[in-house]
């Protein structure tokens, strides 16, 4: 956030309003600045003031989750409800018309007529794009298979900024299943907007970042180091972004077991190897890759990260759903 813009100027530029949120490649630095300024403001208001504000009163969200989720679905829903809107949840394929053989595009065509915004999690890469092409209602991608998870990347970035006070001059170690981890895919691509970024990708060869991602990062001036050496990789990191093995994406259980328990971050390792002010993040859920003895360390930011998600998603809904003048008027009342 080098060139800080005011919310006012970016609201006028109308970056988010009415748009889909499908991929991090659509974001600009100034749009993110505006989102984060609004997020700061909502966080400062706190829940008791937010409860009385109701800027999205009368709006309806359809949360369409065709893959497992706890925090994403609940945080989208809570964010919407704290702003005064109502939420309709569809969870799992079994309870949706997809189980009757309906195509995603048909489902979206119908649902978009009932609601003001759709949050979609789906198991197929590119599903959010298909949804967006079949909807005049904004689509927010909450994870499309191993593709992207742009709102997670926004809350990850917001957390990095909150914890380190900067978004440039950072060494970020991403660890684990980098091949299948959509949160990593989105986060590292988002870092292309910032300067002097070094991504240390720590994974066994078979689970490394996809080659096209690495080329794209390098092409944007990001330094990328790929290694399978956990200790060496995390030693210079300002931020360590741990991820779980994406068990559900492996061909077989034996494939998964080859890598299980490969990288485990614990308190002793942090104290002996890492920078003292390292920031430890994880999109969650964790399996065994962060030992619970890390949780009480000040460096453990993963629960602050999930808390931030609520406010980042509130800011996102406001910017997507309200026109610049509506948002300005609502902000003037608080
Ligand atoms: C992530 C996801 O769904 O990609 N979870 C989340 O949304 N916070 C990470 C994961 O499942 O490993």
Short mmCIF file of N, CA, C and O and ligand atoms in Angstrom, two decimals, residues 71-72 121 149 152 182-183 244 246 248 283-285, ligand 1:
data_model
loop_
_atom_site.label_atom_id
_atom_site.label_comp_id
_atom_site.label_asym_id
_atom_site.label_seq_id
_atom_site.Cartn_x
_atom_site.Cartn_y
_atom_site.Cartn_z
N UNK A 71 -15.20 -22.24 7.45
CA UNK A 71 -14.98 -20.80 7.71
C UNK A 71 -15.36 -19.91 6.55
O UNK A 71 -15.91 -18.83 6.77
N UNK A 72 -15.09 -20.32 5.32
CA UNK A 72 -15.42 -19.43 4.20
C UNK A 72 -16.94 -19.20 4.16
O UNK A 72 -17.39 -18.06 4.09
N UNK A 121 -18.68 -21.75 -4.33
CA UNK A 121 -17.54 -22.68 -4.22
C UNK A 121 -17.90 -23.93 -5.02
O UNK A 121 -18.96 -24.53 -4.81
N UNK A 149 -8.78 -18.76 -5.20
CA UNK A 149 -9.60 -18.43 -4.04
C UNK A 149 -9.32 -16.96 -3.73
O UNK A 149 -8.66 -16.62 -2.77
N UNK A 152 -9.86 -15.22 -0.26
CA UNK A 152 -8.90 -15.69 0.74
C UNK A 152 -7.58 -14.92 0.56
O UNK A 152 -6.96 -14.49 1.52
N UNK A 182 -5.25 -23.82 -3.87
CA UNK A 182 -5.75 -22.63 -4.58
C UNK A 182 -5.49 -21.34 -3.82
O UNK A 182 -5.37 -20.27 -4.42
N UNK A 183 -5.40 -21.42 -2.49
CA UNK A 183 -5.15 -20.17 -1.75
C UNK A 183 -3.75 -19.66 -2.06
O UNK A 183 -3.54 -18.46 -2.20
N UNK A 244 -2.17 -27.18 4.18
CA UNK A 244 -2.32 -28.63 4.35
C UNK A 244 -2.16 -29.34 3.02
O UNK A 244 -2.33 -28.73 1.96
N UNK A 246 -3.73 -31.30 0.21
CA UNK A 246 -5.13 -31.30 -0.23
C UNK A 246 -5.53 -32.74 -0.53
O UNK A 246 -5.60 -33.15 -1.70
N UNK A 248 -8.11 -34.48 -0.71
CA UNK A 248 -9.20 -34.78 -1.65
C UNK A 248 -8.79 -34.64 -3.12
O UNK A 248 -9.52 -35.05 -4.02
N UNK A 283 -4.28 -20.75 5.84
CA UNK A 283 -5.67 -20.44 5.48
C UNK A 283 -6.66 -21.24 6.31
O UNK A 283 -7.84 -20.88 6.38
N UNK A 284 -6.18 -22.33 6.93
CA UNK A 284 -6.98 -23.28 7.70
C UNK A 284 -7.99 -23.97 6.77
O UNK A 284 -8.40 -23.36 5.79
N UNK A 285 -8.44 -25.15 6.98
CA UNK A 285 -8.14 -25.96 8.16
C UNK A 285 -6.72 -26.53 8.13
O UNK A 285 -6.20 -26.82 7.07
C1 LIG B 1 -8.90 -23.29 1.96
C2 LIG B 1 -9.62 -23.73 0.71
O1 LIG B 1 -10.80 -24.07 0.76
O2 LIG B 1 -8.98 -23.69 -0.33
N1 LIG B 1 -9.75 -23.10 3.04
C3 LIG B 1 -10.29 -21.87 3.20
O3 LIG B 1 -11.11 -21.44 2.42
N2 LIG B 1 -9.83 -21.13 4.20
C4 LIG B 1 -7.71 -24.09 2.29
C5 LIG B 1 -7.83 -25.58 2.39
O4 LIG B 1 -8.91 -26.15 2.25
O5 LIG B 1 -6.80 -26.19 2.61
#
